[in-house]
PDB file of C-alpha atoms and ligand atoms in Angstrom:
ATOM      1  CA  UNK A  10       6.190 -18.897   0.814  1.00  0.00           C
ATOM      2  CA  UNK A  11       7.429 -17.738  -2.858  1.00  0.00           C
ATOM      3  CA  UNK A  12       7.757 -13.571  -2.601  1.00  0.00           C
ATOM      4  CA  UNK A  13       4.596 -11.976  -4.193  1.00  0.00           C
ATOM      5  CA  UNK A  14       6.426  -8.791  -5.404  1.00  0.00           C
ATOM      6  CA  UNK A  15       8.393  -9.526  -8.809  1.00  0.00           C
ATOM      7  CA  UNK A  16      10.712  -6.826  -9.914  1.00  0.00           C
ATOM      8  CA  UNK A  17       9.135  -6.094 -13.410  1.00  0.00           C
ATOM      9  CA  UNK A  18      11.265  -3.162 -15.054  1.00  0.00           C
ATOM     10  CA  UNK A  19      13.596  -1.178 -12.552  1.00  0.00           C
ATOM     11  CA  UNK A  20      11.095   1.226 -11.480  1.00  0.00           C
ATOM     12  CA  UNK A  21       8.286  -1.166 -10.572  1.00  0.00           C
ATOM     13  CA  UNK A  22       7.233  -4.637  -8.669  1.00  0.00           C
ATOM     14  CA  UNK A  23       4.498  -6.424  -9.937  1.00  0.00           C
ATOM     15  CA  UNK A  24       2.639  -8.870  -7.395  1.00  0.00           C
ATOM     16  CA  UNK A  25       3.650 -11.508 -10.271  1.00  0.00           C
ATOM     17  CA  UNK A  26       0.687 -14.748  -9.718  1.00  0.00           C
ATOM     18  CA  UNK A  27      -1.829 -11.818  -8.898  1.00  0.00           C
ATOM     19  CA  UNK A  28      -0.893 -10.645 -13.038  1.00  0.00           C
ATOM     20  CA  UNK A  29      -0.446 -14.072 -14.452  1.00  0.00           C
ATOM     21  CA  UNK A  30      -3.825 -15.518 -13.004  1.00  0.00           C
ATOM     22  CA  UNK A  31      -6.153 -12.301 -13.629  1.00  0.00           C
ATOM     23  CA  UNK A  32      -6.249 -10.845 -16.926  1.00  0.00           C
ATOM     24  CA  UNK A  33      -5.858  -7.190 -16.794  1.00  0.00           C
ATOM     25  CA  UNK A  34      -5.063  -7.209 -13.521  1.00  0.00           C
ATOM     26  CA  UNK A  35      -1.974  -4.794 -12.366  1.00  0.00           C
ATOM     27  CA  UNK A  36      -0.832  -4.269  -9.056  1.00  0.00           C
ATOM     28  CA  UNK A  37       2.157  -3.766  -7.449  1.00  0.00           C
ATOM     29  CA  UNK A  38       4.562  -0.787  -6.059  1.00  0.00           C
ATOM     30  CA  UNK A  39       7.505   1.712  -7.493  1.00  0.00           C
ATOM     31  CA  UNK A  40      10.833   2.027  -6.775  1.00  0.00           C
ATOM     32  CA  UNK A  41      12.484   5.214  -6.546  1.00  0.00           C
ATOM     33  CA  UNK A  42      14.377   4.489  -9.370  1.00  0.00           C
ATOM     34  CA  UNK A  43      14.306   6.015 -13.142  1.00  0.00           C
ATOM     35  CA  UNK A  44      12.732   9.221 -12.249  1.00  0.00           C
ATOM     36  CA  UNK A  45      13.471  13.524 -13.076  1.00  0.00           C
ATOM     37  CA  UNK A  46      13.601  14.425  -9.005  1.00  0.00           C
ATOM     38  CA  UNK A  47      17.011  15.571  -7.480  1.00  0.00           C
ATOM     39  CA  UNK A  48      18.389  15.983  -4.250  1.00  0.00           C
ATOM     40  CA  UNK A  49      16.324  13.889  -1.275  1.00  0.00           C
ATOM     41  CA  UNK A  50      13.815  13.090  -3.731  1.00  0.00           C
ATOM     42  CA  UNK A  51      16.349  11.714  -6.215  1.00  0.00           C
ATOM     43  CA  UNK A  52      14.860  10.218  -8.321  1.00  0.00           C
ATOM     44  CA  UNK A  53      11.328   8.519  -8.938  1.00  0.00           C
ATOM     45  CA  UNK A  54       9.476  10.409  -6.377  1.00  0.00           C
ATOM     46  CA  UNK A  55       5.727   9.944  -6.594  1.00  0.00           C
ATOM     47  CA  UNK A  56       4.568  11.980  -3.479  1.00  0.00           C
ATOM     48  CA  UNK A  57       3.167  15.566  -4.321  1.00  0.00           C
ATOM     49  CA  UNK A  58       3.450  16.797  -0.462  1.00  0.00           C
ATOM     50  CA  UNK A  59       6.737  16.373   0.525  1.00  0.00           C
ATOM     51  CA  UNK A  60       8.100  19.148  -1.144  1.00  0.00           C
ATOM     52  CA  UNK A  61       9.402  17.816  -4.472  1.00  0.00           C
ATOM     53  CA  UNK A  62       8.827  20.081  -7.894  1.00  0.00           C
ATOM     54  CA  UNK A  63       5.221  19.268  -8.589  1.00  0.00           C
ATOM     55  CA  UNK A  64       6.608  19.390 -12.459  1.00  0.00           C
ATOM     56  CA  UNK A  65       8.864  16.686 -11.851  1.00  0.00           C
ATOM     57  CA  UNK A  66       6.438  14.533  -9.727  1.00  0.00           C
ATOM     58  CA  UNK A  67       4.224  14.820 -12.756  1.00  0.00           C
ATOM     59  CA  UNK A  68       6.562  13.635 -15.262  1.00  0.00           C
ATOM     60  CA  UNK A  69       7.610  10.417 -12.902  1.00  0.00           C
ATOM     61  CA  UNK A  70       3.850   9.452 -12.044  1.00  0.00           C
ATOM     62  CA  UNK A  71       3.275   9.786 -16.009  1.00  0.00           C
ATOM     63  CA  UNK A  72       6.988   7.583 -16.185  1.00  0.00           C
ATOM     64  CA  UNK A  73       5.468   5.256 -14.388  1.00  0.00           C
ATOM     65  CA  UNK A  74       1.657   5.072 -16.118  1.00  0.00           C
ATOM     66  CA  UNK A  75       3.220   4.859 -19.745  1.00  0.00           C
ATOM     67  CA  UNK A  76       5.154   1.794 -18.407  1.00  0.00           C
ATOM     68  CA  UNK A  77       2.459   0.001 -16.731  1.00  0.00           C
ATOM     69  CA  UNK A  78      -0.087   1.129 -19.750  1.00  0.00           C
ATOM     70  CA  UNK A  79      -2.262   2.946 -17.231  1.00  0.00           C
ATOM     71  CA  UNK A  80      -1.447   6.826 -17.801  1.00  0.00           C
ATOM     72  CA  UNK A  81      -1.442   9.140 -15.066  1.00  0.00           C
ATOM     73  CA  UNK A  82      -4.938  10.374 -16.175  1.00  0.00           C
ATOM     74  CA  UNK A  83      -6.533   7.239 -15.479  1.00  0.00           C
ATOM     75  CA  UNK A  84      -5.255   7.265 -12.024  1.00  0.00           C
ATOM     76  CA  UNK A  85      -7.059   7.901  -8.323  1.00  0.00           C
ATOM     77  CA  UNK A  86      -5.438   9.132  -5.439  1.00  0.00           C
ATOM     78  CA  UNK A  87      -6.415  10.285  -2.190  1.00  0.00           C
ATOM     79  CA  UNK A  88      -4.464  12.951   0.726  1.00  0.00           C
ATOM     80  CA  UNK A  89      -3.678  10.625   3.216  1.00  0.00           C
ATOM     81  CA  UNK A  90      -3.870  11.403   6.759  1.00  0.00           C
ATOM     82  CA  UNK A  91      -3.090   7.958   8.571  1.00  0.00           C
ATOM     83  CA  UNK A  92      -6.802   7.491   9.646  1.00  0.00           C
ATOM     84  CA  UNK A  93      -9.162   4.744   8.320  1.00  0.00           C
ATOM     85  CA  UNK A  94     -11.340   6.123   5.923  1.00  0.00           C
ATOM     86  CA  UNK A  95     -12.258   4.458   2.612  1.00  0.00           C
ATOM     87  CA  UNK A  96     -13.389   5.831  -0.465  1.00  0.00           C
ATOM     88  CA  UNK A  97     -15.390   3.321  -2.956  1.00  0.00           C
ATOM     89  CA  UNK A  98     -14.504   4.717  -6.830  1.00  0.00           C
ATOM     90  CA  UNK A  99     -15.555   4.646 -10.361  1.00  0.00           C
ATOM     91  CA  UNK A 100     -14.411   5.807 -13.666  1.00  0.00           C
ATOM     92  CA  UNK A 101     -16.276   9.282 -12.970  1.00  0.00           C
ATOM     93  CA  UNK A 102     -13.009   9.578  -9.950  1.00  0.00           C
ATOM     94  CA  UNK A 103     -10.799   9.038 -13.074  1.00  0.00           C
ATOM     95  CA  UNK A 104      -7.742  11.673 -12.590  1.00  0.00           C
ATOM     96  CA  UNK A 105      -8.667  12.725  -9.027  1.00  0.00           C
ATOM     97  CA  UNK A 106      -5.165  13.634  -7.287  1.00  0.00           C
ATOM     98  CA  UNK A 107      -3.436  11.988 -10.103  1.00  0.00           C
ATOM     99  CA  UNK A 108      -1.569  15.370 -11.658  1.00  0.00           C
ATOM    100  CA  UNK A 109      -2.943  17.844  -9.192  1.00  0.00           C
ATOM    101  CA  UNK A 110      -2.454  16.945  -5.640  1.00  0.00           C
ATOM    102  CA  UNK A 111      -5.554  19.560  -4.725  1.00  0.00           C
ATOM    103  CA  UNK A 112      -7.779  17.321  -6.405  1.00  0.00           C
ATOM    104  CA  UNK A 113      -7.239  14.253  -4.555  1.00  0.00           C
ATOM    105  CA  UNK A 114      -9.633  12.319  -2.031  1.00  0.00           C
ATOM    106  CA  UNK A 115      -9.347  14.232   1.187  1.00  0.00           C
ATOM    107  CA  UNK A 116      -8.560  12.197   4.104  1.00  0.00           C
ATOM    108  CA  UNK A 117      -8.714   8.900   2.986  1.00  0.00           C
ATOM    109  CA  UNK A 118      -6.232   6.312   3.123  1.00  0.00           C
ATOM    110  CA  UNK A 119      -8.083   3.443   1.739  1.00  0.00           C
ATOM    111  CA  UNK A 120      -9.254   2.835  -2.133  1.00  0.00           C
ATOM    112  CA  UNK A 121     -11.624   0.091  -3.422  1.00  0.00           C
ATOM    113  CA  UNK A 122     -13.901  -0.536  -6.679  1.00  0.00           C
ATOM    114  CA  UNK A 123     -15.314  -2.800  -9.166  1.00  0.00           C
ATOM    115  CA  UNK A 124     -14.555  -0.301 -12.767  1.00  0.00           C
ATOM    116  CA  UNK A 125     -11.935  -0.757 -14.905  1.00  0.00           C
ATOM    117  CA  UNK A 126      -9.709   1.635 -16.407  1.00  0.00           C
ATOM    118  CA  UNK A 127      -8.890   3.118 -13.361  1.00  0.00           C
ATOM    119  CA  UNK A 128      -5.810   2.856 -11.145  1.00  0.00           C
ATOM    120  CA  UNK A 129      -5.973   3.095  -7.242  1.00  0.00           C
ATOM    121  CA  UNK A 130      -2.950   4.625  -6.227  1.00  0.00           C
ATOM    122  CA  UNK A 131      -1.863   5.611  -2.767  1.00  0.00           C
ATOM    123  CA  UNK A 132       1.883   6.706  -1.785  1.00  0.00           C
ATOM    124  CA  UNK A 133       4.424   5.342   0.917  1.00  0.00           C
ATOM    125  CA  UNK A 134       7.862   5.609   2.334  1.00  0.00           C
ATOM    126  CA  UNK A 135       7.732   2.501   5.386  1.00  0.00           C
ATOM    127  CA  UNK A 136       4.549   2.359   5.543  1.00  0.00           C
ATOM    128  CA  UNK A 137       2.495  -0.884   4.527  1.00  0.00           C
ATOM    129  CA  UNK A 138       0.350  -1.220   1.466  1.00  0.00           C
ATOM    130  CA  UNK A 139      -2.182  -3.369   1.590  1.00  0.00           C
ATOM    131  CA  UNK A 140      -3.937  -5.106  -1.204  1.00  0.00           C
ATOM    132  CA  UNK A 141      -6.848  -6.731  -2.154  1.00  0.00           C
ATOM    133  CA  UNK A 142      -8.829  -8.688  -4.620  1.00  0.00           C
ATOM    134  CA  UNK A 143     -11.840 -10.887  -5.152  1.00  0.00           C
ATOM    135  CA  UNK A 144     -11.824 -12.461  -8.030  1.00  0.00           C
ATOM    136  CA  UNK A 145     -15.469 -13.794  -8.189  1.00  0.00           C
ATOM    137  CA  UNK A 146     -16.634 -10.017  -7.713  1.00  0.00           C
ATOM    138  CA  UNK A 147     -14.074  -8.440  -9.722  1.00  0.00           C
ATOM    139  CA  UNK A 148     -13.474  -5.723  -6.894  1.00  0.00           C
ATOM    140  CA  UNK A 149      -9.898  -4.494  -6.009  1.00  0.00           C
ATOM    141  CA  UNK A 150      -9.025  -2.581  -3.414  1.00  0.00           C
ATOM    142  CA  UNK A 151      -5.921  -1.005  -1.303  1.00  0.00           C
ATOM    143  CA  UNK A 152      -4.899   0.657   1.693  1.00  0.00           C
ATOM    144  CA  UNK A 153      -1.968   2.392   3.632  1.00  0.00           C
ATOM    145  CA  UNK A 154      -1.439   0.962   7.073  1.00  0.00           C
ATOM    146  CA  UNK A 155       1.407   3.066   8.618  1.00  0.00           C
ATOM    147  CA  UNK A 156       1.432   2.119  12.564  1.00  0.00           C
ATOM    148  CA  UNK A 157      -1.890   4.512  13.280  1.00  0.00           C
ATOM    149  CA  UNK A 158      -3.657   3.299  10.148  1.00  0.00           C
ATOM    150  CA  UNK A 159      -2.898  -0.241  10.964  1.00  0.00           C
ATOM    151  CA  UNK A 160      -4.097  -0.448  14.772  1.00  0.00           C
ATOM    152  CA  UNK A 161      -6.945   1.828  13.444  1.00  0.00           C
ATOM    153  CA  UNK A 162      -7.473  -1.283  11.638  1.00  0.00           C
ATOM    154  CA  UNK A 163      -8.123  -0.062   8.053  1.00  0.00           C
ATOM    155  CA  UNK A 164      -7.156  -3.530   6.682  1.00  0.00           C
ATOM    156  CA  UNK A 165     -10.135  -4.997   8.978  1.00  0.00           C
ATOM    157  CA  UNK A 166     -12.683  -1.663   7.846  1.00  0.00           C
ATOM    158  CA  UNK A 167     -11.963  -2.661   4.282  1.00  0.00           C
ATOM    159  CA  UNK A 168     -13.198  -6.461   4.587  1.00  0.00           C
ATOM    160  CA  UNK A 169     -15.882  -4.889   6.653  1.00  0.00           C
ATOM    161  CA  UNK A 170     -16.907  -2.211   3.908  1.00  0.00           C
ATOM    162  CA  UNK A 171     -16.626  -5.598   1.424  1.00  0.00           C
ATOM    163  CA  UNK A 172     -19.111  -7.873   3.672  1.00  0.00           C
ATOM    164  CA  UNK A 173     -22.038  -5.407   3.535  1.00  0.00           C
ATOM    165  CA  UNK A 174     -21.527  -5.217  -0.205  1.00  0.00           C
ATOM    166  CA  UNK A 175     -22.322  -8.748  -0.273  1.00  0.00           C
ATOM    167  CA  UNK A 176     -18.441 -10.078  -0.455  1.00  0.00           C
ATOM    168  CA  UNK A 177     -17.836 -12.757   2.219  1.00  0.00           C
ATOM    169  CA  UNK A 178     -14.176 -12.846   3.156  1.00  0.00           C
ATOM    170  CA  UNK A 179     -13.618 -16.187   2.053  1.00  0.00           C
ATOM    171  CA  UNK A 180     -14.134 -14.944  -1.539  1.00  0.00           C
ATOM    172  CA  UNK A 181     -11.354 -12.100  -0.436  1.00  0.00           C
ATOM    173  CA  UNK A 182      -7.326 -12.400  -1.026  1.00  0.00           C
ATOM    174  CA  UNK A 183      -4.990  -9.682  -0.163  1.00  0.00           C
ATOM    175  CA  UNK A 184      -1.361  -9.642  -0.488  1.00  0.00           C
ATOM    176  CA  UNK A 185       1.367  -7.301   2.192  1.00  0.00           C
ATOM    177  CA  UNK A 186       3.719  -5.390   0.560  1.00  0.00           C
ATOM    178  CA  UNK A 187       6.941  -4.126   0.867  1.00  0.00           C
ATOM    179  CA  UNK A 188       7.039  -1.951   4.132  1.00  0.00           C
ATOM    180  CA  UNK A 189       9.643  -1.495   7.107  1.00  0.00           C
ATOM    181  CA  UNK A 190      10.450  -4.580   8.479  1.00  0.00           C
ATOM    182  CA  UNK A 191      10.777  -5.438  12.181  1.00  0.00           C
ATOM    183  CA  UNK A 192      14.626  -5.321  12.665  1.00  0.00           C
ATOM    184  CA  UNK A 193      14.744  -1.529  10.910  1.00  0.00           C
ATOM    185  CA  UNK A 194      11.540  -0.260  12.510  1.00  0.00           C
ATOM    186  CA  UNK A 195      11.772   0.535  16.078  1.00  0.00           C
ATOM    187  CA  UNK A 196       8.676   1.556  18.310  1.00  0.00           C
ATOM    188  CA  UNK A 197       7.937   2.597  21.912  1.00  0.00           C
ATOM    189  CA  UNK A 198       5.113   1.620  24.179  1.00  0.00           C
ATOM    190  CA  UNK A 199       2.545   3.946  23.149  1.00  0.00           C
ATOM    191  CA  UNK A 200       2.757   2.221  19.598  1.00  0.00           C
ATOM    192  CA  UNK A 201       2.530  -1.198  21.332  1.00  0.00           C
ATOM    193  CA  UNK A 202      -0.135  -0.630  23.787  1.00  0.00           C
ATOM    194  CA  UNK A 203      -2.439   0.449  20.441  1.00  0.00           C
ATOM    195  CA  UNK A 204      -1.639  -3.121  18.600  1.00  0.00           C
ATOM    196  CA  UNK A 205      -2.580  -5.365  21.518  1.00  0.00           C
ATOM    197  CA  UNK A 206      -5.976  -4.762  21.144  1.00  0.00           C
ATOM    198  CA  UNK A 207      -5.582  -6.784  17.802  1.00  0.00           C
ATOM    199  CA  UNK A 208      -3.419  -9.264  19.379  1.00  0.00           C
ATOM    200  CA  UNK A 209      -4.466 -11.938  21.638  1.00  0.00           C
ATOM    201  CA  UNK A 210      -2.145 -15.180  21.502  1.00  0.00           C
ATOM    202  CA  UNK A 211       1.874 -15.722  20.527  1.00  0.00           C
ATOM    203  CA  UNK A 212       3.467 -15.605  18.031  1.00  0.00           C
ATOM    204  CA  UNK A 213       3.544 -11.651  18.766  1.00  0.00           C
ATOM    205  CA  UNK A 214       4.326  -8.934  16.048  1.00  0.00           C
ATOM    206  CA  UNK A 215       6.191  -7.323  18.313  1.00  0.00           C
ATOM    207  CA  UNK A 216       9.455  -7.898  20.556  1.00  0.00           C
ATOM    208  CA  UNK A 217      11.137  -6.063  23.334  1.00  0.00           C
ATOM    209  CA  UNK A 218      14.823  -4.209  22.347  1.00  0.00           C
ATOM    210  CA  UNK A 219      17.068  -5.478  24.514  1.00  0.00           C
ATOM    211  CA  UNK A 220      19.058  -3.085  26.508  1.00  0.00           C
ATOM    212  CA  UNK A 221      16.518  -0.631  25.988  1.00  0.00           C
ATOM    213  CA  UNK A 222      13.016  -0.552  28.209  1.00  0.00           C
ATOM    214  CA  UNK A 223       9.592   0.480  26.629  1.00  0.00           C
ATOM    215  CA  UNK A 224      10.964   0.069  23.249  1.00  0.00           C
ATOM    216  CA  UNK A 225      10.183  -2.581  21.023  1.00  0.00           C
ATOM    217  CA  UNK A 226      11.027  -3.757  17.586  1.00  0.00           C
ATOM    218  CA  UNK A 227       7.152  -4.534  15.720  1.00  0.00           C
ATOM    219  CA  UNK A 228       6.552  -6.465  12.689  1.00  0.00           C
ATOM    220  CA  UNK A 229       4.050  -4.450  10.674  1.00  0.00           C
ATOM    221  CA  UNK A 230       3.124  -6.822   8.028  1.00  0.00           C
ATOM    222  CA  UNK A 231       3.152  -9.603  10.955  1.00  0.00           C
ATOM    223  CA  UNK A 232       0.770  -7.159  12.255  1.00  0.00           C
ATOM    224  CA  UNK A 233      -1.469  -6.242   9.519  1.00  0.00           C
ATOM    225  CA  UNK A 234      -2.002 -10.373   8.522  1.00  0.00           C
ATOM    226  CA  UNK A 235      -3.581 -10.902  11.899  1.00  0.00           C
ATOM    227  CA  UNK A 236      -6.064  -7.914  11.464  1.00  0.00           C
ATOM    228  CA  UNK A 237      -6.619  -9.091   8.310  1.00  0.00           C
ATOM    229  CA  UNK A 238      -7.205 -12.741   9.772  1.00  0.00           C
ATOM    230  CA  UNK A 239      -9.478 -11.417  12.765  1.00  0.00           C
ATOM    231  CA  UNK A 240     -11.625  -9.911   9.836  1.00  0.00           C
ATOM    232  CA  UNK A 241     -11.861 -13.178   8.536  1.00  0.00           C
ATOM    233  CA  UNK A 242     -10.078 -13.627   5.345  1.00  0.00           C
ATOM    234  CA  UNK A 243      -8.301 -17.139   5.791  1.00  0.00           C
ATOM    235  CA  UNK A 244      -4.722 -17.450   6.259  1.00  0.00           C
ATOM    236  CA  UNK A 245      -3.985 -19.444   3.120  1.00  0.00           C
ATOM    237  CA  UNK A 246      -5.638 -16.045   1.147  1.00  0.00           C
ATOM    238  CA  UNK A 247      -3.080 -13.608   2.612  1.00  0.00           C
ATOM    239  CA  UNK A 248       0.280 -13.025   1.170  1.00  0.00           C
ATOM    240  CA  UNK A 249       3.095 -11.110   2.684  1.00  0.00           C
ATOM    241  CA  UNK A 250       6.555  -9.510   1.183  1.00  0.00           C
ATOM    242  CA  UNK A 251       9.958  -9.865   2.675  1.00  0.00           C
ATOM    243  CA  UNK A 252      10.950  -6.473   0.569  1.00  0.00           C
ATOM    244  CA  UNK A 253      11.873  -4.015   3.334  1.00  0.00           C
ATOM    245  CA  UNK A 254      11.999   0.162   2.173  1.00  0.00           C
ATOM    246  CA  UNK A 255      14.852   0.804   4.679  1.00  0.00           C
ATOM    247  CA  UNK A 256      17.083  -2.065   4.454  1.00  0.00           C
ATOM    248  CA  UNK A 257      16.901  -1.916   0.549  1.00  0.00           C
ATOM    249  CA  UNK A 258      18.271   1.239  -1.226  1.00  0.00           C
ATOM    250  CA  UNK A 259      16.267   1.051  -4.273  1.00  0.00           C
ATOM    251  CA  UNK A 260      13.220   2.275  -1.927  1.00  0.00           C
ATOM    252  CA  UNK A 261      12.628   6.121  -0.112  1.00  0.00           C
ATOM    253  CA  UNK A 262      12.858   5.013   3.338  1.00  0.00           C
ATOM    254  CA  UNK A 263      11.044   8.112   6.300  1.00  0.00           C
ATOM    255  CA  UNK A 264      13.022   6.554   9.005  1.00  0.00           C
ATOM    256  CA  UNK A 265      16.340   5.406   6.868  1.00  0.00           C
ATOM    257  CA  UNK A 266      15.907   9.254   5.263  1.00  0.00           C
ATOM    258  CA  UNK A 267      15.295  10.982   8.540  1.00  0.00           C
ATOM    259  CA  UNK A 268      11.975  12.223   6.987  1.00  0.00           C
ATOM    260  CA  UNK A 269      13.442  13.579   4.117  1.00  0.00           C
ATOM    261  CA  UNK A 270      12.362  11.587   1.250  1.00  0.00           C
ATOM    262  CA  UNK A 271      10.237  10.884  -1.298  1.00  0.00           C
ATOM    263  CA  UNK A 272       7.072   8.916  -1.728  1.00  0.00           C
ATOM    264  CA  UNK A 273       6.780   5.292  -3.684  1.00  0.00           C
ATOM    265  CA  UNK A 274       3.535   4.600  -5.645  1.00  0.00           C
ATOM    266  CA  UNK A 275       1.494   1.573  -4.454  1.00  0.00           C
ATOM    267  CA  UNK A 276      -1.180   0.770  -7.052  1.00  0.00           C
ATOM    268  CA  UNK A 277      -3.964  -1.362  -8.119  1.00  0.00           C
ATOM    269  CA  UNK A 278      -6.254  -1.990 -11.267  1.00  0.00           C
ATOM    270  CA  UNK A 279      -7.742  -3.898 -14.110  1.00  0.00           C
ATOM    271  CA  UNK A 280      -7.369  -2.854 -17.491  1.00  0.00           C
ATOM    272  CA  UNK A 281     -10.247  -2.165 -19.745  1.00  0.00           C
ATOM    273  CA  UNK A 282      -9.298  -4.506 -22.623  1.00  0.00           C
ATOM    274  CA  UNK A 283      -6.554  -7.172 -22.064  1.00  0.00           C
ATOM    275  CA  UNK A 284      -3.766  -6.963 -24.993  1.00  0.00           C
ATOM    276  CA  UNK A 285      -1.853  -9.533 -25.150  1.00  0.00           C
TER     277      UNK A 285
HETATM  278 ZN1   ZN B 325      14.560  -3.602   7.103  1.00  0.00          ZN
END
């Protein structure tokens, strides 16, 4: 499977065919490089609650909006709590938590709608973005699956929240993106106990450390594509990275950083008129 994610410009990854095949259509996730933040946050921290100058995180999440030709002002984001909720938008939401963390969604951790001229933007260090787009009823949508989020199963409430707007998961694709990856991301039982509700035949997402009972090393993504399967978008329409935020430097990594870090920008939207 060719890697979705596309290094466009050293600050950003662009899911590549998702751009090519849709006009207007931007998506894809920041690096942590090119930005004004120092010290743990060095340098293209996106995250308003970890800390950082909120001056600086300004001035990277406009960096980052000048260079994808969405400015910050068009952007949506929500405070993130590792639960399931999700927030439909429109162009009314434009701004919301974009410059001012206060004015973000509250508790919400998944974004969807069918406007242009607005960005969906939610932040990460390990854990997964999730995103999604149906073409035929020019909807996109994304959501952060951390290991509560994920076994929450926001990835399955999305397609859900889709289906009773009339959007059968066939017509649904959704692409993984870059995460922690199994070998770097270490859990113990509690964490594995909550994913085998979503897992009921091998391959697993998940194997035992060896040496070391009741802890196991889970696949996240692995994880996240069979929720995302169980909710019935085919297998063929799901895409998933091999770009891991702790065993690449260019990314803030929570567990590589021991929590102190900054935040990466996942995002997703269609512009309003297509330049060329
Ligand atoms: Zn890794």
């Amino acid at each position: 499977m060719t890697e979705p994610f596309v290094s466009a410009h050293n600050s950003f990854y662009i899911i590549k065919d998702w751009h090519e095949a849709v006009p207007g259509l931007v998506a894809g996730f920041s690096t942590k490089v090119g930005g004004k933040s120092t010290g743990d946050f060095n340098s293209l921290n996106t995250g308003f609650h970890v800390n950082d100058r909120p001056e600086e995180v300004r001035a990277n999440r406009q960096t980052i909006g000048e260079l994808l030709g969405f400015p910050a002002e068009t952007w949506i984001g929500a405070c993130q709590t590792h639960g399931n909720r999700i927030e439909g938008v429109t162009k009314l939401d434009s701004g919301k938590g974009a410059l001012h963390y206060n004015t973000s969604f509250s508790d919400t951790d998944g974004l969807y709608t069918n406007e242009k001229g607005i960005l969906l933007t939610l932040c990460y260090a390990d854990c997964v973005p999730l995103y999604f787009l149906s073409r035929k009823h020019e909807r996109v949508g994304t959501a952060h699956a951390g290991w509560k989020g994920t076994v929450l199963g926001i990835g399955f409430h999305m397609v859900e929240q889709w289906k009773k707007d009339g959007i059968t998961p066939e017509e649904i694709e959704a692409v993984i993106g870059p995460s922690i990856c199994k070998k770097c991301y270490k859990v113990d039982n509690r964490v594995i106990d909550a994913a085998r509700r979503w897992v009921n035949d091998s391959p697993l997402p998940f194997s035992p450390v060896i040496g070391d009972p009741g802890q196991f090393h889970l696949s996240l993504q692995h994880l996240n594509e069979l929720i995302l399967i169980k909710a019935g978008i085919p297998k063929q329409s799901i895409r998933s990275t091999k770009r891991c935020t702790s065993c690449s430097t260019e990314f803030f990594s929570h567990r590589r950083d021991q929590g102190k870090t900054g935040r990466m920008v996942g995002f997703i939207g269609w512009k309003e008129r297509v330049s060329s």
